[in-house]
PDB file of C-alpha atoms in Angstrom:
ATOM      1  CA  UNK N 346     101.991  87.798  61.388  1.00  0.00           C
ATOM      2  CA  UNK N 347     101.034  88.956  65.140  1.00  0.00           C
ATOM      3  CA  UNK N 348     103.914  89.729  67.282  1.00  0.00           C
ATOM      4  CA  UNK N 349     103.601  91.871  70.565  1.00  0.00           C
ATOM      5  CA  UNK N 350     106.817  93.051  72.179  1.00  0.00           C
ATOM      6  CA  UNK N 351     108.131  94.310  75.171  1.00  0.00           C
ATOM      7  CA  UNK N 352     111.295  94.652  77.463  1.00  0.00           C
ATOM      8  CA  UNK N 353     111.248  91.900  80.074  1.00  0.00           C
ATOM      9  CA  UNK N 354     112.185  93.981  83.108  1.00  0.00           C
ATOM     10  CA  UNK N 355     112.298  97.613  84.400  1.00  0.00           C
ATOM     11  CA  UNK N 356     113.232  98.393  88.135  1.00  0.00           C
ATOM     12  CA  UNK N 357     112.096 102.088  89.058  1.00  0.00           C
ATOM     13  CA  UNK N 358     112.723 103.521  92.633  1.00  0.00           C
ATOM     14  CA  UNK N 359     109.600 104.343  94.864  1.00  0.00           C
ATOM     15  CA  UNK N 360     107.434 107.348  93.967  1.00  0.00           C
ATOM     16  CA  UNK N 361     109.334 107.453  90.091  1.00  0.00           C
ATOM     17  CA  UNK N 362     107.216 107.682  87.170  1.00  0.00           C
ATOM     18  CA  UNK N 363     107.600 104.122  85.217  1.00  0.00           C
ATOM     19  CA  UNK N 364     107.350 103.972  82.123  1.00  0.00           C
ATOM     20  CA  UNK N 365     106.577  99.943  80.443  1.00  0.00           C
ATOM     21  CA  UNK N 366     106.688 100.077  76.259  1.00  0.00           C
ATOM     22  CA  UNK N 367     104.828  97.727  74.144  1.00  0.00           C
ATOM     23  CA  UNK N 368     105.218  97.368  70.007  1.00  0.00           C
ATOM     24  CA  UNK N 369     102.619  95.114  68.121  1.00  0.00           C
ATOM     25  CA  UNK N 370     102.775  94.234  64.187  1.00  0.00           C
ATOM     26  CA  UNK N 371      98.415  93.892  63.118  1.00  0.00           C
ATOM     27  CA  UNK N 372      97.909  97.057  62.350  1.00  0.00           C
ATOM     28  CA  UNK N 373      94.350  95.662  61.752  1.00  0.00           C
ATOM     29  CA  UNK N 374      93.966  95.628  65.817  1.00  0.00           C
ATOM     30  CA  UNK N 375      90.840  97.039  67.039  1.00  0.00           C
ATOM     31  CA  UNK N 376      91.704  97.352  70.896  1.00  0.00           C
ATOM     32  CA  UNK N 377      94.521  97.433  72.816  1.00  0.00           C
ATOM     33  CA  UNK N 378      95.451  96.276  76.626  1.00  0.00           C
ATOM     34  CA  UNK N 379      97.493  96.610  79.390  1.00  0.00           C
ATOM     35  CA  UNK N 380      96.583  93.712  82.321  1.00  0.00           C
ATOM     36  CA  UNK N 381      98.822  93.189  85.273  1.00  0.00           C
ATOM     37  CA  UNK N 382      99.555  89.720  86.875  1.00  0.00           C
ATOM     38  CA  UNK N 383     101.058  89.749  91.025  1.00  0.00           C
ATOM     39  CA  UNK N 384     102.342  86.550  92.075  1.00  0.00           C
ATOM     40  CA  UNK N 385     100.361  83.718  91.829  1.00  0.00           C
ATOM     41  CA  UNK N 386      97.297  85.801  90.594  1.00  0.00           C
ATOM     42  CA  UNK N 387      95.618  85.918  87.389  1.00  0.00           C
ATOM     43  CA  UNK N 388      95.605  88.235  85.350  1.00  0.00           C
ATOM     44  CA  UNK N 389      93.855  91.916  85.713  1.00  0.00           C
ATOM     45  CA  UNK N 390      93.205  94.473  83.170  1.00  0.00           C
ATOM     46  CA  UNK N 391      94.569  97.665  84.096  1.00  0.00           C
ATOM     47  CA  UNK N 392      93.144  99.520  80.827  1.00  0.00           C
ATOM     48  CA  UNK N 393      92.639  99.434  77.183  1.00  0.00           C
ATOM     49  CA  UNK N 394      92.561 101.507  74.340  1.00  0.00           C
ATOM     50  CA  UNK N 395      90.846 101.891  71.324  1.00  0.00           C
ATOM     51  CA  UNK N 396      93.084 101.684  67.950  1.00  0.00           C
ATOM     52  CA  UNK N 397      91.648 104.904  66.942  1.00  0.00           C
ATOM     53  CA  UNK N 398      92.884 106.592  70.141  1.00  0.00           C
ATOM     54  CA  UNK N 399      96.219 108.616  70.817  1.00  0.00           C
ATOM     55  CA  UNK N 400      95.844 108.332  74.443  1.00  0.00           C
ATOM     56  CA  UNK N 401      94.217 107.635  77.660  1.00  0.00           C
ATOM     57  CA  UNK N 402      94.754 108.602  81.211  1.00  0.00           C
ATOM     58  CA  UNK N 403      93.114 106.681  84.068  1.00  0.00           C
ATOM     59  CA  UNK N 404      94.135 107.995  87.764  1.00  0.00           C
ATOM     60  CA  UNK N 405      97.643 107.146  87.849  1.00  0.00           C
ATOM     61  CA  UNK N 406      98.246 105.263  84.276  1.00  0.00           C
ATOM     62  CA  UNK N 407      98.303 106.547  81.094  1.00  0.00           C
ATOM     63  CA  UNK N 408      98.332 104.956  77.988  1.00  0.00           C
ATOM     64  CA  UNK N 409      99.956 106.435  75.143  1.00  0.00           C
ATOM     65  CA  UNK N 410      99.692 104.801  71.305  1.00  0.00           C
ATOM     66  CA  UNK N 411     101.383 105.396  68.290  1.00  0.00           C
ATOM     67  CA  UNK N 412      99.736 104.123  65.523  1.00  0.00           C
ATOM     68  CA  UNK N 413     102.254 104.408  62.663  1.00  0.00           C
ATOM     69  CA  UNK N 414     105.137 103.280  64.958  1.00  0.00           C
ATOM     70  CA  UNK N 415     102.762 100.412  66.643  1.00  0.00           C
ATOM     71  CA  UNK N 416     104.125 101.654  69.572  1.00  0.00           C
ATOM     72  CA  UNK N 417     102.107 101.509  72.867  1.00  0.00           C
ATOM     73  CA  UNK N 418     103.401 102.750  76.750  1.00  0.00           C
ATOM     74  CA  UNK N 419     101.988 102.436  79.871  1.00  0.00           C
ATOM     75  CA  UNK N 420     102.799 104.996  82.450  1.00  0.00           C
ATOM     76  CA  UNK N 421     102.171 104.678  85.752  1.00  0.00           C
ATOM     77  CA  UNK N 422     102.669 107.616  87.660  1.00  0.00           C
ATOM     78  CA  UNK N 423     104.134 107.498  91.672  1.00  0.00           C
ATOM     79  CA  UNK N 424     105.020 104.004  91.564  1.00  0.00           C
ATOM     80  CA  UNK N 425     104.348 102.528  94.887  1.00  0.00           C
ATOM     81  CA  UNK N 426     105.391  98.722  95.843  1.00  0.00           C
ATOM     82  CA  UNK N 427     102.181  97.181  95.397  1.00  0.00           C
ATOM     83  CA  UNK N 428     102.808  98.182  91.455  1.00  0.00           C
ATOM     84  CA  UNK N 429     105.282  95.449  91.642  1.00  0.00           C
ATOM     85  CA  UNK N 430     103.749  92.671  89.237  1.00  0.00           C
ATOM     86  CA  UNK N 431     104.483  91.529  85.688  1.00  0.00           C
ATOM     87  CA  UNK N 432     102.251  93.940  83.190  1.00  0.00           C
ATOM     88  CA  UNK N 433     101.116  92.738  79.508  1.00  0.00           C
ATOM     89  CA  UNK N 434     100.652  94.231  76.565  1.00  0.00           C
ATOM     90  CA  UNK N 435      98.146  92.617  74.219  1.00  0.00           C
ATOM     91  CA  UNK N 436      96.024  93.686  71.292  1.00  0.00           C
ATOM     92  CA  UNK N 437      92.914  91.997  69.792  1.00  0.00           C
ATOM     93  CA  UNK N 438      91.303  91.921  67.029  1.00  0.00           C
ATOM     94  CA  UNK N 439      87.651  91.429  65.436  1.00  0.00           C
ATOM     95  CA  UNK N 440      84.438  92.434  66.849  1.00  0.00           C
ATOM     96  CA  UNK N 441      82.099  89.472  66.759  1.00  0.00           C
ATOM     97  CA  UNK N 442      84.902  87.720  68.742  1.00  0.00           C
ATOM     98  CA  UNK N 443      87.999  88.826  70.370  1.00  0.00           C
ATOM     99  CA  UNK N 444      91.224  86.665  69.311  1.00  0.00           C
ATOM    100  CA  UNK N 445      94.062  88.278  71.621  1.00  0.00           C
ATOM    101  CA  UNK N 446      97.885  88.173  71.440  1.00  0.00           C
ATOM    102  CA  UNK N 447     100.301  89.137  74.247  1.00  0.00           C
ATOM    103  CA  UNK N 448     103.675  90.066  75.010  1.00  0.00           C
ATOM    104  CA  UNK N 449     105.825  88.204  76.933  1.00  0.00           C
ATOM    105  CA  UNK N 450     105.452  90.532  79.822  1.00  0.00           C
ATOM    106  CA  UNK N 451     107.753  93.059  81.930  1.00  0.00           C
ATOM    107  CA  UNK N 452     108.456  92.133  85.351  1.00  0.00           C
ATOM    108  CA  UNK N 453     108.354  96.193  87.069  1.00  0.00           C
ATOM    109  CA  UNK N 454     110.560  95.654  90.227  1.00  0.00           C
ATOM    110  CA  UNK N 455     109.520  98.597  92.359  1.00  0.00           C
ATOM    111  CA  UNK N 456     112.359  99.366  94.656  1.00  0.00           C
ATOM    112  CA  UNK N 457     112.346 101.671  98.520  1.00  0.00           C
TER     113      UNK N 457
ATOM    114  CA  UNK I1223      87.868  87.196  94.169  1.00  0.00           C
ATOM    115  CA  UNK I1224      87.019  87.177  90.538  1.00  0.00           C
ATOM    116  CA  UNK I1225      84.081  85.670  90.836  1.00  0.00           C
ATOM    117  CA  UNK I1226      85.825  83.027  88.276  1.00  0.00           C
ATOM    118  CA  UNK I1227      85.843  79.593  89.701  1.00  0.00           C
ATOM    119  CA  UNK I1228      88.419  76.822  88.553  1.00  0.00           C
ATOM    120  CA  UNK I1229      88.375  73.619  89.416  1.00  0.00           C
ATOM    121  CA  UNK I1230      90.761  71.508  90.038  1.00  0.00           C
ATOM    122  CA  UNK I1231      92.982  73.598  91.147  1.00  0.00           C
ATOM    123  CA  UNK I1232      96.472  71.631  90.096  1.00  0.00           C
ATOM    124  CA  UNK I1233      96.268  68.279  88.070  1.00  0.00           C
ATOM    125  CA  UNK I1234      99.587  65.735  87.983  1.00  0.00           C
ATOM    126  CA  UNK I1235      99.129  63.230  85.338  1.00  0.00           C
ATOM    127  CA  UNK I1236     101.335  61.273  82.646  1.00  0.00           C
ATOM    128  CA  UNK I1237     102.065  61.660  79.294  1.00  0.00           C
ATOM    129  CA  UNK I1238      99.409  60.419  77.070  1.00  0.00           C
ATOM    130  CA  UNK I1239      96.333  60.925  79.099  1.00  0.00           C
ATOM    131  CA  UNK I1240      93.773  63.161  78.781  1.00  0.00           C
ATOM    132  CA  UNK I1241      92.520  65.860  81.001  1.00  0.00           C
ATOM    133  CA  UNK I1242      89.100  67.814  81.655  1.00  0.00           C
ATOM    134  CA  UNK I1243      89.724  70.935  83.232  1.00  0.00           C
ATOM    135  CA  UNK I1244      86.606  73.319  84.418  1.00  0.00           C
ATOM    136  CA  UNK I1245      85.280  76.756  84.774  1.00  0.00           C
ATOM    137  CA  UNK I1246      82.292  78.680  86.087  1.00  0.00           C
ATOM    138  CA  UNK I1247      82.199  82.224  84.646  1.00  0.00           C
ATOM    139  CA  UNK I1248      80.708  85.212  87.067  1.00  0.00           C
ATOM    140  CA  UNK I1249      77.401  85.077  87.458  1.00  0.00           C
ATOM    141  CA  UNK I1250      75.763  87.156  84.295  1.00  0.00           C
ATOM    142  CA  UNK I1251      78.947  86.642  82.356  1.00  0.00           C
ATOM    143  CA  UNK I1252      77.995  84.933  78.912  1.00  0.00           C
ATOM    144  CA  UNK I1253      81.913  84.737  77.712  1.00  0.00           C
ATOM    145  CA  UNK I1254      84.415  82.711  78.500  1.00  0.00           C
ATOM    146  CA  UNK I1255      88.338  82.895  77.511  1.00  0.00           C
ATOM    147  CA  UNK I1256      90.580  80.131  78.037  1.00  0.00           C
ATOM    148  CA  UNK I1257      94.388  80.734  78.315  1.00  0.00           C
ATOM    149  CA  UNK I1258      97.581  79.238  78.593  1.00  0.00           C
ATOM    150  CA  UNK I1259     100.621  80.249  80.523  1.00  0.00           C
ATOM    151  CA  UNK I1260     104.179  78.408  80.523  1.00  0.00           C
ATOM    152  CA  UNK I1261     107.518  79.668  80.611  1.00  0.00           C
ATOM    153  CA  UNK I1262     108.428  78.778  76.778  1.00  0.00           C
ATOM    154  CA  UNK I1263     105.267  80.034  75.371  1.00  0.00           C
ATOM    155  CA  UNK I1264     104.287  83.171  77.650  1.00  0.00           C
ATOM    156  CA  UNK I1265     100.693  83.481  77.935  1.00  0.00           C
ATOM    157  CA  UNK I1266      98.634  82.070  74.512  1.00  0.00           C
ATOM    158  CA  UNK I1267      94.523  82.846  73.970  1.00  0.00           C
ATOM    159  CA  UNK I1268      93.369  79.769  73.319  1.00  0.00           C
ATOM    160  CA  UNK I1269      89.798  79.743  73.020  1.00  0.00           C
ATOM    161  CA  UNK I1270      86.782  82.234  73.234  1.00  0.00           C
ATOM    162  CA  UNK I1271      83.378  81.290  73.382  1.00  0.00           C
ATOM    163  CA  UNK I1272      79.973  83.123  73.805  1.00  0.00           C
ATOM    164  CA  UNK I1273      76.670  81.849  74.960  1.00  0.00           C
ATOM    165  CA  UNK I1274      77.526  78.449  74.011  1.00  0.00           C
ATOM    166  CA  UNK I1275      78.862  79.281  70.772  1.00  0.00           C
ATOM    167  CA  UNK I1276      82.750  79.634  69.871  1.00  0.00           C
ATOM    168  CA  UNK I1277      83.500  82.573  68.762  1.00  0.00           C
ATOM    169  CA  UNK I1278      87.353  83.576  68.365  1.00  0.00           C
ATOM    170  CA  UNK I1279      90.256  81.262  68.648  1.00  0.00           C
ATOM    171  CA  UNK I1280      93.949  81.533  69.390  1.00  0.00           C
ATOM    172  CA  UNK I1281      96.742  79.000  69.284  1.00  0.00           C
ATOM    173  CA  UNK I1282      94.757  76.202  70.591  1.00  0.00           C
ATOM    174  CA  UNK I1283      96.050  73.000  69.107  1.00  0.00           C
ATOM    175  CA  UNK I1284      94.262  69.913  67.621  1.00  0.00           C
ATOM    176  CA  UNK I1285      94.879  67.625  70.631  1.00  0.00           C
ATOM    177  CA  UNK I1286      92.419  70.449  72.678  1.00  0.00           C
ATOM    178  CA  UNK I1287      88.907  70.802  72.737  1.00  0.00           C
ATOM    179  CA  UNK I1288      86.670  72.801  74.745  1.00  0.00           C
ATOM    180  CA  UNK I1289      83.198  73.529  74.838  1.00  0.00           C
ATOM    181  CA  UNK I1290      80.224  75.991  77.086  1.00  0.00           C
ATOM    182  CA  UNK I1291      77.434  74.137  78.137  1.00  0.00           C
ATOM    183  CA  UNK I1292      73.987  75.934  78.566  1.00  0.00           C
ATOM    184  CA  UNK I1293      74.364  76.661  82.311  1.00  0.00           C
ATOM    185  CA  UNK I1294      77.555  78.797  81.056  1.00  0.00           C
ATOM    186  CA  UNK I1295      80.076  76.378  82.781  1.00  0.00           C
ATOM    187  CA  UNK I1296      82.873  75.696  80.713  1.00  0.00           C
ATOM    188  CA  UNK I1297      85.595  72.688  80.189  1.00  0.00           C
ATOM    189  CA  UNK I1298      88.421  72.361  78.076  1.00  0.00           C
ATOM    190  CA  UNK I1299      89.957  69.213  77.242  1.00  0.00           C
ATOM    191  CA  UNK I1300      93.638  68.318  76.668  1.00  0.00           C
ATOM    192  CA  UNK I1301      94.433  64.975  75.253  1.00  0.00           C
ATOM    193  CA  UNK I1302      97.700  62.976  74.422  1.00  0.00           C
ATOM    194  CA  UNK I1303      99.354  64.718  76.922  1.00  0.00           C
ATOM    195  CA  UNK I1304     102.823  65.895  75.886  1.00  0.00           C
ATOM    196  CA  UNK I1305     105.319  67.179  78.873  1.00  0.00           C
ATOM    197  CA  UNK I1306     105.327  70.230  76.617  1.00  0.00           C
ATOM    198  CA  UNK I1307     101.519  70.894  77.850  1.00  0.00           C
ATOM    199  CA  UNK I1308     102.504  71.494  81.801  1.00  0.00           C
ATOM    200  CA  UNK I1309     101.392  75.061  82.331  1.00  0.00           C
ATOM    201  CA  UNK I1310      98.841  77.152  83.904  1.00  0.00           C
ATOM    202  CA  UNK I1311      95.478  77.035  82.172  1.00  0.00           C
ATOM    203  CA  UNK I1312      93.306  79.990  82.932  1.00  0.00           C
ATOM    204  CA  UNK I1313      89.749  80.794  82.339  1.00  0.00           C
ATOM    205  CA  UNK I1314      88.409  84.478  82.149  1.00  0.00           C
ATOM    206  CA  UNK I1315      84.410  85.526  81.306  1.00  0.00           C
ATOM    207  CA  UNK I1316      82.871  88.975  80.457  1.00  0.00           C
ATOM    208  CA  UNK I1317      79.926  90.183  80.436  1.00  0.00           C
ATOM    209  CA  UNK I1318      79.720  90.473  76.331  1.00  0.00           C
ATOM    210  CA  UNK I1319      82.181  89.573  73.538  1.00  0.00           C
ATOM    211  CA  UNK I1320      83.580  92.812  72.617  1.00  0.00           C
ATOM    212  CA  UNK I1321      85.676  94.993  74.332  1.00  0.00           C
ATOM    213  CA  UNK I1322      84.407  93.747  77.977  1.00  0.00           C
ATOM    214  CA  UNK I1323      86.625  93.506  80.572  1.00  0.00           C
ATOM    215  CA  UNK I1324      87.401  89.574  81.412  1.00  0.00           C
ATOM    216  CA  UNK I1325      87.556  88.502  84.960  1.00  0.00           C
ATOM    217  CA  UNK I1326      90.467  85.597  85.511  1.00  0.00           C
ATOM    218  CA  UNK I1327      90.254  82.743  87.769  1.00  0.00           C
ATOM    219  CA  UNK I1328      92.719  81.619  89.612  1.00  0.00           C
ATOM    220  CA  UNK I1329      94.119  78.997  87.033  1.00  0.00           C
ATOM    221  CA  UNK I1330      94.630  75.042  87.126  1.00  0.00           C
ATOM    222  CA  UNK I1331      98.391  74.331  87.377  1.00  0.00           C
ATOM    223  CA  UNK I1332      99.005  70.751  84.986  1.00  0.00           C
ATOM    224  CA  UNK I1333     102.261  68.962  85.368  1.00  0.00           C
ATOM    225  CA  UNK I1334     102.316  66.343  82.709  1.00  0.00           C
ATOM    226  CA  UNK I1335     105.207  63.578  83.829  1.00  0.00           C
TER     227      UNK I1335
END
């Protein structure tokens, strides 16, 4: 069955590297995403990767997968404040339509 | 701003009714995603559909419906309202079906009494 996990919170001072860990179960999934949601906001992809990918760096984030451990992280380096949100993992899979599956989400309390 | 528009933007109603809740993708965006949010079930995909057609779908249940209409607009429907349904519904469109990234609107709250 589908099943995306993650740890539901992670505090990290100011400036820190955080580091927000993801593990999914359909090893058939053909893209993978990290979206961020601030307070009464919907939701905003941050990045994705491709299942065939070992990694991906974009400015400050970078995305690290493991395939045979179905293990994804998001790292986001020099945390500032405004990082503060709730960030999702979710995969997807199929190409003529996209059915997705998320995690339940870790709140990232960035702290002065 | 998305460019996502979703109307209305919270709905109160009572158990047993049915709802119509709307969304106009960004202009040039030919998908739209529907979502739901609550505290029990996290966020769910619901529905996908593309240029009128459906194309993917999630943990939508029987009691909901939704359809695109050829001006792109959207609607999803939620009948026999259980108190279980009170979440945020939110829409998202792309640009394509695939790997696109979706643009989210600002959600309908729904508080079923």
């Amino acid at each position: 069955g589908e099943d995306v996990e993650q740890s539901l919170f992670l505090s990290v001072r100011e400036g820190d590297s955080s580091v927000i860990n993801c593990t999914y179960t359909d090893s058939s999934s053909t893209y993978l995403y990290w979206y961020k949601q601030e307070p009464g906001a919907g939701l905003q992809l941050l990045t994705y990767i491709f299942s065939n990918m070992d990694m991906k760096q974009d400015q400050r984030l970078t995305v690290l997968l493991n395939k045979k451990d179905k293990h994804l992280s998001l790292r986001i380096a020099d945390t500032q404040t405004g990082d503060s949100a709730i960030y999702f993992c979710a995969e997807s899979m199929g190409n003529y339509g996209q059915n997705f599956v998320f995690g339940p989400g870790t709140r990232l309390s960035v702290l002065p | 701003d998305s460019g996502v528009t979703q109307t209305p933007k919270h709905l109160i109603t009572a158990t047993g009714q049915r709802v119509t809740l709307r969304c106009s993708p960004r202009s040039g965006d030919l998908s739209v995603y529907w979502y739901q949010q609550s505290l029990d079930q996290g966020l769910q995909f619901l529905i996908q559909y593309y240029n009128g057609e459906e194309r993917a779908k999630g943990n939508i249940l029987e009691r909901f419906s939704a359809q695109q209409f050829p001006d792109l607009h959207s609607e999803l429907n939620l009948s026999s309202l259980e108190l279980g349904d009170s979440a945020l519904y939110f829409c998202a469109s792309s640009p394509g079906t695939g790997k696109d990234e979706q643009y989210f609107g600002p959600g309908t709250r729904l508080t079923v009494t």
